[in-house]
Short mmCIF file of C-alpha atoms in Angstrom, two decimals:
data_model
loop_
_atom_site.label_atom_id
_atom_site.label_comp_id
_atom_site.label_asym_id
_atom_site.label_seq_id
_atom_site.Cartn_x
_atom_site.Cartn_y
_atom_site.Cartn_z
CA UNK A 1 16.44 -12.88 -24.55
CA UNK A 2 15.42 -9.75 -23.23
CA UNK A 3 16.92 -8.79 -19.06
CA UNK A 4 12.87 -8.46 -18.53
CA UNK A 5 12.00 -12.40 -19.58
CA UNK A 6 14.79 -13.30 -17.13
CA UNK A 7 13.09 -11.11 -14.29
CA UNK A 8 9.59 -12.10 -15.12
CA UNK A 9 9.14 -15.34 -13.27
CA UNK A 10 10.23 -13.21 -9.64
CA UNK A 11 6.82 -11.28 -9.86
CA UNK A 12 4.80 -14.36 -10.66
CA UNK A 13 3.68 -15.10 -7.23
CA UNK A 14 2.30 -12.15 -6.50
CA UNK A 15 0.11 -12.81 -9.46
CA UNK A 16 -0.73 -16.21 -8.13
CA UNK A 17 -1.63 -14.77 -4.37
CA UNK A 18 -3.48 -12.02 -5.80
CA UNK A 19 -5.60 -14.64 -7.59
CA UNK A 20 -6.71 -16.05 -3.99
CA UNK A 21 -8.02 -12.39 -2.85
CA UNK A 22 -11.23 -13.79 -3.20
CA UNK A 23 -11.33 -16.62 -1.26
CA UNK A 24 -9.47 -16.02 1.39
CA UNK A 25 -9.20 -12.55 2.01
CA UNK A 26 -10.87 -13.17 5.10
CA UNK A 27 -7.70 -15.03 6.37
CA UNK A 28 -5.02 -12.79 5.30
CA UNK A 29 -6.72 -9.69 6.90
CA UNK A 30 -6.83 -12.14 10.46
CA UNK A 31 -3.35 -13.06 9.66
CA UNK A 32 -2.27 -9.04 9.21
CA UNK A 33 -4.21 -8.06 12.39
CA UNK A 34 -2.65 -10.86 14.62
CA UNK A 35 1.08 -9.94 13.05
CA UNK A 36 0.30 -6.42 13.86
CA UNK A 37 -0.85 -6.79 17.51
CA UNK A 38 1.94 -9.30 18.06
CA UNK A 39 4.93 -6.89 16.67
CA UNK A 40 2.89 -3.83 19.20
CA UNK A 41 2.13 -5.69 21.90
CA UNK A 42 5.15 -3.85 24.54
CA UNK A 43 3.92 -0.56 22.98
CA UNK A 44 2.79 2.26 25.21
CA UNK A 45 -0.74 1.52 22.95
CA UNK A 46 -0.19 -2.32 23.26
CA UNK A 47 -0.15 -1.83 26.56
CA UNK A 48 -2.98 0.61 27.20
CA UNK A 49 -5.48 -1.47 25.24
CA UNK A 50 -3.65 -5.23 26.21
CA UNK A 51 -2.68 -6.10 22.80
CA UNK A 52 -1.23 -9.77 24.18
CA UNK A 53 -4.88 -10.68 25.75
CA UNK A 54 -6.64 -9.71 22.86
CA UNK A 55 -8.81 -12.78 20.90
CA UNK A 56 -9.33 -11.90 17.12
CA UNK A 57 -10.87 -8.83 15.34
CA UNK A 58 -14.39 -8.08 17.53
CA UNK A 59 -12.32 -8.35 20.76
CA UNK A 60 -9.79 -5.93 19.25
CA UNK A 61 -12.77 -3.92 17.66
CA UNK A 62 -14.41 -3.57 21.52
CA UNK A 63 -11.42 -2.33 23.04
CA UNK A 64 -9.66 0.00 20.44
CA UNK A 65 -11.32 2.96 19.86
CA UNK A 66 -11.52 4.66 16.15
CA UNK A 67 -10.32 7.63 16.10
CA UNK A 68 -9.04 10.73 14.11
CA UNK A 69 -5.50 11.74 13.65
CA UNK A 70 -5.86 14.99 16.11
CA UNK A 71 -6.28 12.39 18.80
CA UNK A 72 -2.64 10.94 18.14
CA UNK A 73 -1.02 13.95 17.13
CA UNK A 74 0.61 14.45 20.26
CA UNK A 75 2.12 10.81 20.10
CA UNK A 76 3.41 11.18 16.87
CA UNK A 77 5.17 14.64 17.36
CA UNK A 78 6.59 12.09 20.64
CA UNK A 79 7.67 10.15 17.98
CA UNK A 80 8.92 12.68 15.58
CA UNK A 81 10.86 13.92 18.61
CA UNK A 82 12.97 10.43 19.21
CA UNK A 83 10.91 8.68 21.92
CA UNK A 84 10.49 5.06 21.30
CA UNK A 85 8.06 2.37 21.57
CA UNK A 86 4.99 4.94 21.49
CA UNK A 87 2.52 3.87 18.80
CA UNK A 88 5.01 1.04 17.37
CA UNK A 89 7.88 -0.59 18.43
CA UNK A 90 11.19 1.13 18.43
CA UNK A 91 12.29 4.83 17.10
CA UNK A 92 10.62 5.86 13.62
CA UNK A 93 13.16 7.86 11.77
CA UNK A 94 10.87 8.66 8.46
CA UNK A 95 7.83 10.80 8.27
CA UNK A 96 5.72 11.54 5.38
CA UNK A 97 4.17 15.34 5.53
CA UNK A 98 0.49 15.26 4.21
CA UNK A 99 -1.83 17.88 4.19
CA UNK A 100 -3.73 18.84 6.83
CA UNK A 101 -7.43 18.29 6.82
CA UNK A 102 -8.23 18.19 10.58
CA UNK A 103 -7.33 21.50 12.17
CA UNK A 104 -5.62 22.82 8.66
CA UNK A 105 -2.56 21.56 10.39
CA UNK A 106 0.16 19.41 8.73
CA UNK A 107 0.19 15.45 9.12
CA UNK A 108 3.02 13.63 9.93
CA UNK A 109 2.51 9.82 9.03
CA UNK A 110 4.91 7.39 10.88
CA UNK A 111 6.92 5.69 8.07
CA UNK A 112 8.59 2.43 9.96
CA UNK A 113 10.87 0.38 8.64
CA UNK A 114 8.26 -2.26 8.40
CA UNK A 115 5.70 0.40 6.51
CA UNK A 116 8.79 0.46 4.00
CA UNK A 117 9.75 -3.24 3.36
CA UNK A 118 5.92 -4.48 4.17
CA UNK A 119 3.94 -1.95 2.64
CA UNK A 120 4.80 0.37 0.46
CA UNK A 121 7.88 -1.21 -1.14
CA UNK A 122 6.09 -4.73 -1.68
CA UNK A 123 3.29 -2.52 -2.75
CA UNK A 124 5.04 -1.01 -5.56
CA UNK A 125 6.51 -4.71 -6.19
CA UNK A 126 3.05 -5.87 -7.14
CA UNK A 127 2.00 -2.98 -9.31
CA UNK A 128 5.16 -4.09 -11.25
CA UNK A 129 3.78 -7.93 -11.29
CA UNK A 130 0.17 -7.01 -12.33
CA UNK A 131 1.72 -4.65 -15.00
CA UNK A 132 4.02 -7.76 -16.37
CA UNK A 133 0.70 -9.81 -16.09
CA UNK A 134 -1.29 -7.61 -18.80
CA UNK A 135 1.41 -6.80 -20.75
CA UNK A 136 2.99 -9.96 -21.66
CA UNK A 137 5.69 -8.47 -23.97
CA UNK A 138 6.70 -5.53 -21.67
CA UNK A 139 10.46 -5.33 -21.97
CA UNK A 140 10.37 -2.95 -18.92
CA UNK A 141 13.68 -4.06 -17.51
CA UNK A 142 15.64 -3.62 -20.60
CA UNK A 143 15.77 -0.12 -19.97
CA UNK A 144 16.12 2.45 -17.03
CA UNK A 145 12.85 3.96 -14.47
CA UNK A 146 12.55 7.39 -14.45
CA UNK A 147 10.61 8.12 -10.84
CA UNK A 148 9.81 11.72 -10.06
CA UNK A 149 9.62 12.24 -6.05
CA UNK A 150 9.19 15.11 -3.81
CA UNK A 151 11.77 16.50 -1.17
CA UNK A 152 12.46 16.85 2.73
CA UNK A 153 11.93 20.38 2.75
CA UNK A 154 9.49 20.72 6.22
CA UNK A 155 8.54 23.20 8.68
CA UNK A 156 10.36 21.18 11.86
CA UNK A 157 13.34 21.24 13.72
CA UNK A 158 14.50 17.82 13.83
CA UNK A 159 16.67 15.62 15.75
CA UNK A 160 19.63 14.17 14.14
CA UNK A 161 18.44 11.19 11.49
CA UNK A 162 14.73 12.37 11.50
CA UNK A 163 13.38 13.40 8.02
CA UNK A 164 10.08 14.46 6.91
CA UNK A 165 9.14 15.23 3.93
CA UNK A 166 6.87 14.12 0.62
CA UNK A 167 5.64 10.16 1.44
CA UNK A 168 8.02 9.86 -2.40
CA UNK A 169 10.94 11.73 -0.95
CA UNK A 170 11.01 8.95 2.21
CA UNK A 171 11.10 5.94 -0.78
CA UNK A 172 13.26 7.43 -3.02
CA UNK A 173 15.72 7.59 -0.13
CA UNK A 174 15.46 4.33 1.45
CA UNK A 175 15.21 2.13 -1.63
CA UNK A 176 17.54 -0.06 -2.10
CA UNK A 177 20.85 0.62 -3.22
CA UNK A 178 20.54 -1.58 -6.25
CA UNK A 179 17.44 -0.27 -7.65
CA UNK A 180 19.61 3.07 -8.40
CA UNK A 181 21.32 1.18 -10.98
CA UNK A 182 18.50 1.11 -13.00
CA UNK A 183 16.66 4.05 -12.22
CA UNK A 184 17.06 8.27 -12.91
CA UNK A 185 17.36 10.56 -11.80
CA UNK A 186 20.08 10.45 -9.34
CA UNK A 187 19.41 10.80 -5.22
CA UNK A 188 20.09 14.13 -4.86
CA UNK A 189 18.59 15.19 -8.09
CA UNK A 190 15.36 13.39 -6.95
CA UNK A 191 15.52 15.05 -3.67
CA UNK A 192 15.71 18.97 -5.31
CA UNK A 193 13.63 20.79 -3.07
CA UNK A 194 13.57 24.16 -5.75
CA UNK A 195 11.36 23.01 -8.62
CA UNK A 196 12.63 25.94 -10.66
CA UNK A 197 15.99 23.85 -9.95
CA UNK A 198 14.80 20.53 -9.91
CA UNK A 199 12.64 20.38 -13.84
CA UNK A 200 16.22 21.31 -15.95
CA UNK A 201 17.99 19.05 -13.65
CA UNK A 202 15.59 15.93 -13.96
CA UNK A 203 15.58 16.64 -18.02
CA UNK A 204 19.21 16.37 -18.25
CA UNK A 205 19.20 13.52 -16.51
CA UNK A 206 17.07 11.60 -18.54
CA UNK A 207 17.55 13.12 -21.96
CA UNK A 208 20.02 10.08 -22.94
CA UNK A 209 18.85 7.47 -21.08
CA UNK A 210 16.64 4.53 -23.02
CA UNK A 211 13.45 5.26 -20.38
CA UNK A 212 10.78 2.62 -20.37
CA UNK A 213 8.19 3.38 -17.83
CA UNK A 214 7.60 6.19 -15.31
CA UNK A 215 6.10 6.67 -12.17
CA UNK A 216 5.01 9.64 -10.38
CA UNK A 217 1.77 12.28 -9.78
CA UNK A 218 0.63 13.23 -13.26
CA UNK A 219 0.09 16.65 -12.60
CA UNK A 220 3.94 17.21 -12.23
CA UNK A 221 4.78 14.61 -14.37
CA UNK A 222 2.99 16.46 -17.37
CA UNK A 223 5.50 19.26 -17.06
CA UNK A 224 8.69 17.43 -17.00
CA UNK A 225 7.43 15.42 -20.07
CA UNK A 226 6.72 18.79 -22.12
CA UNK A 227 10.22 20.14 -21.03
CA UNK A 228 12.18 16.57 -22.76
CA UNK A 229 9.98 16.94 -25.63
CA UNK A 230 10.85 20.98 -26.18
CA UNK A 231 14.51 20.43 -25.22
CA UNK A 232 14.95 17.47 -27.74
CA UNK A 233 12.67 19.57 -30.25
CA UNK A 234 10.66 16.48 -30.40
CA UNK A 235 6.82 16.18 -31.28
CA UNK A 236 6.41 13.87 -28.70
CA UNK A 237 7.74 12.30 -26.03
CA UNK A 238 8.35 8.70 -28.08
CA UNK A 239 10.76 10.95 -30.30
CA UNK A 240 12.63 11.38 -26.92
CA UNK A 241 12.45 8.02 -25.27
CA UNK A 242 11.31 5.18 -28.06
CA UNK A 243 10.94 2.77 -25.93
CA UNK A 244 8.56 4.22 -22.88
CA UNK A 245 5.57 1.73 -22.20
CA UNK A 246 4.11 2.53 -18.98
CA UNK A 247 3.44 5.48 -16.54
CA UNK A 248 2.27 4.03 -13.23
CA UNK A 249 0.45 7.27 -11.54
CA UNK A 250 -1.25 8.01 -8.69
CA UNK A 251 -1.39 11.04 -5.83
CA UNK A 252 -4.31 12.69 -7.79
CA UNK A 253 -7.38 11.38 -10.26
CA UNK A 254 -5.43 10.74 -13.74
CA UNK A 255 -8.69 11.06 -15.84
CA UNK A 256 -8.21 15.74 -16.04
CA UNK A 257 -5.07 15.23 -17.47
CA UNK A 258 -5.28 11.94 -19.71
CA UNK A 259 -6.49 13.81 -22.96
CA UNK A 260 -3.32 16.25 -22.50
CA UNK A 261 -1.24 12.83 -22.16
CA UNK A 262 -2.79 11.09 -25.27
CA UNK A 263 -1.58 14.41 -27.08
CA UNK A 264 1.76 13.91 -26.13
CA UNK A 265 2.19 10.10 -25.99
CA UNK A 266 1.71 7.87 -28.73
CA UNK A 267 -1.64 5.51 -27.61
CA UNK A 268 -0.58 2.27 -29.64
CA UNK A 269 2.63 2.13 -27.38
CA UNK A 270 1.91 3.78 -24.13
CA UNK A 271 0.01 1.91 -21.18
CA UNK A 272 -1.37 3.25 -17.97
CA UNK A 273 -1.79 2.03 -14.08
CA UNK A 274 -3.08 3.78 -11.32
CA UNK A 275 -1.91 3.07 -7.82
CA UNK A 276 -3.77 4.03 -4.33
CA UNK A 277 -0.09 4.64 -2.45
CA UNK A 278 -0.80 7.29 0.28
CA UNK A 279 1.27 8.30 2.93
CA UNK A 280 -0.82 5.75 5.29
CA UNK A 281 -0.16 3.36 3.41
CA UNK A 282 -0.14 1.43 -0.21
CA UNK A 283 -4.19 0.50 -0.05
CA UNK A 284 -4.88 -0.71 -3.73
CA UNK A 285 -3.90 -1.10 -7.32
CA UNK A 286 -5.57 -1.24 -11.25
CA UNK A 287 -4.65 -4.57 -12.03
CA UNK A 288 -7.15 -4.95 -15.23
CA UNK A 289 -7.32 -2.74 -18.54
CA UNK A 290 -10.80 -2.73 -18.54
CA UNK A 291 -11.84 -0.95 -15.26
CA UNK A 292 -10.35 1.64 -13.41
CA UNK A 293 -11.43 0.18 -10.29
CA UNK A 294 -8.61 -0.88 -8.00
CA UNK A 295 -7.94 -3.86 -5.98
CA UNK A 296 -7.26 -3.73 -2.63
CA UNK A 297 -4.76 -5.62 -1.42
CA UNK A 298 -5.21 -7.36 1.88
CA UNK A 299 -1.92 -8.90 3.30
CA UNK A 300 0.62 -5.95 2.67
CA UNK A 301 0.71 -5.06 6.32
CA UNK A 302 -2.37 -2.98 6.78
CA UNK A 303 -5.64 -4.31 8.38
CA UNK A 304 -8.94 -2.27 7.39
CA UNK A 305 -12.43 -1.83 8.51
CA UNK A 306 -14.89 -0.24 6.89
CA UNK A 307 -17.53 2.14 8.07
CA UNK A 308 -21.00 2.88 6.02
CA UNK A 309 -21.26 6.31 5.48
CA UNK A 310 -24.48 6.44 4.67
CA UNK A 311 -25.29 4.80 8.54
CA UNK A 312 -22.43 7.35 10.34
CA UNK A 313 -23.38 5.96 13.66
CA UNK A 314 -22.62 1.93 12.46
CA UNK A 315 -20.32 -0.23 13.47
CA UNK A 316 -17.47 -0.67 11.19
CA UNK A 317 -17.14 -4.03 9.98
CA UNK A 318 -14.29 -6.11 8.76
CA UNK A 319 -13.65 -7.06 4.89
CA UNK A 320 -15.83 -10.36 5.19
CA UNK A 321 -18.73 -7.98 6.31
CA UNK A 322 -18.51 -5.94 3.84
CA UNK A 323 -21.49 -5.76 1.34
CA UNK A 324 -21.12 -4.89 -2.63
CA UNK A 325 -23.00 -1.71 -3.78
CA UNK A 326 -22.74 0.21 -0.48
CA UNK A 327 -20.45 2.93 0.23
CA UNK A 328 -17.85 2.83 3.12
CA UNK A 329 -15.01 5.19 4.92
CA UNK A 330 -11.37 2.99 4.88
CA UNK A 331 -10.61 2.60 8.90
CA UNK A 332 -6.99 1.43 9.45
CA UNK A 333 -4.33 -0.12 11.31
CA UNK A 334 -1.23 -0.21 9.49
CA UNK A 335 2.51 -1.64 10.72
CA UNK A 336 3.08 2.43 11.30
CA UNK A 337 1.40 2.89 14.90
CA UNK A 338 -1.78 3.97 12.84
CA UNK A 339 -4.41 2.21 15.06
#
């Protein structure tokens, strides 16, 4: 009996909520938005907007204004800076740096402890359980993940137990102490912030291990893949690690680089899944072979609205207003101070 048939069974539930997306979707997002007011409430924005008198989404929708990030910059850099309680409860330690498309001026996206356990760790949980759910003989577990993140390097001075950095950096370093045991490459070879460094480093430290899936952006990924395959003097990266079945990706669109992976990876053994984990927050996942469409996933701590964008002066409605065939921007509140 394989260590994966004995782990199986945990992810099943996820597979059995999922299933329910359809009906009551509706709920869960009512259910995320109260949690989310609740935990904000004594908040310097729970208390500008009265999160504890507000009555469901179109009361919260009349009183909370969207906006863009330049409009909470200056709270977050607050926030970045120590103070607490500003756009979510407590002091946020964990930043993810994102590009800057307002003002070609870095992001920094609140990373709470909640946006870890919540969000973007039970995120990744349920890639894993839709993954076990297609591939029925997966015998992922038996072997070691291989998960290529980013670093801390920034351009701030921080105080003491801040870090910023890549939104893959911030998991890698609070995951939980466990999952190292079955994981490469080490902490602080994960954390390399020289990639000239980093790509000899992370091929040593998987060259002997029995890897069965990956997960990172495939644009970098590709490269680290070519340099096991040269350094073993391997054809292809099966000749390296036999028993590698999965590559979850996201970060970029997979479909540029997916004849280069077919060249290097042999298709009868090698599957693909495509996640929608941004620094915001983990939004969606493939769960089916035959689309590339992703689901969204409703209760994992975010709450969304949706505005047309062919109508840019409509109100944004709430998932049970949405309408098939029509094109929206993704509005958020997330358990990050992201309102």
């Amino acid at each position: 009996m394989s260590i994966t048939s004995i782990i199986r069974p945990l992810f099943a539930r996820r597979i059995k909520a999922a299933e329910q997306y359809p009906s009551n979707s509706d709920e869960l997002q009512r259910t995320v938005l109260r949690r989310l007011l609740s935990m904000a409430r004594n908040t310097e924005t729970g208390r500008r907007y009265r999160f504890d008198t507000i009555d469901g989404y179109y009361d919260y929708s009349s009183r909370v204004p969207v906006v863009e990030y330049e409009a909470i910059r200056d709270d977050v850099m607050r926030m970045v800076r120590g103070e607490a309680n500003v756009l979510w409860p407590g002091v946020t330690r964990h930043y993810a740096q994102s590009s800057g498309t307002s003002g070609g001026r870095s992001k920094y996206i609140p990373i709470a402890s909640e946006s870890f356990k919540w969000c973007h760790y039970q995120g990744g949980f349920d890639v894993v359980a839709h993954y076990l759910h297609l591939n029925p003989d997966s015998r992922m577990f038996d072997g070691r993940s291989f998960i290529l993140g980013g670093s801390f390097a920034n351009e701030l001075t921080l105080p003491r137990g801040v870090r910023v950095g890549d939104l893959s950096a911030n998991l890698i370093d609070g995951i939980n102490p466990l999952a190292n045991l079955v994981r490469v490459p080490s902490k602080r070879v994960a954390l390399m912030s020289d990639w000239n460094r980093k790509l000899p480093a992370l091929v040593e430290a998987s060259k002997q291990c029995n890897i069965t899936n990956i997960s990172g952006v495939p644009s970098w990924f590709l490269t680290v893949l070519k340099e096991a395959i040269k350094a073993r003097g391997a054809n292809n990266i099966h000749e390296v690690w036999p028993n590698l079945e999965v590559f979850f990706h996201g970060g970029i669109s997979f479909a540029p680089y997916r004849s280069e992976y077919a060249a290097i990876c042999d298709p009868s053994r090698m599957h693909y899944l495509e996640t929608y984990n941004a620094s915001e927050g983990f939004f969606a996942l493939q769960s089916s072979w035959d689309t590339t469409a992703m689901l969204l996933l409703p209760d994992v701590g975010v709450f969304y609205e949706f505005q047309p964008i062919d109508i840019p002066d409509a109100r944004p409605v709430p998932i049970w207003e949405v309408q098939q065939g029509r094109t929206y921007s993704l509005i958020i509140s997330a358990c990050n101070g992201l309102w």
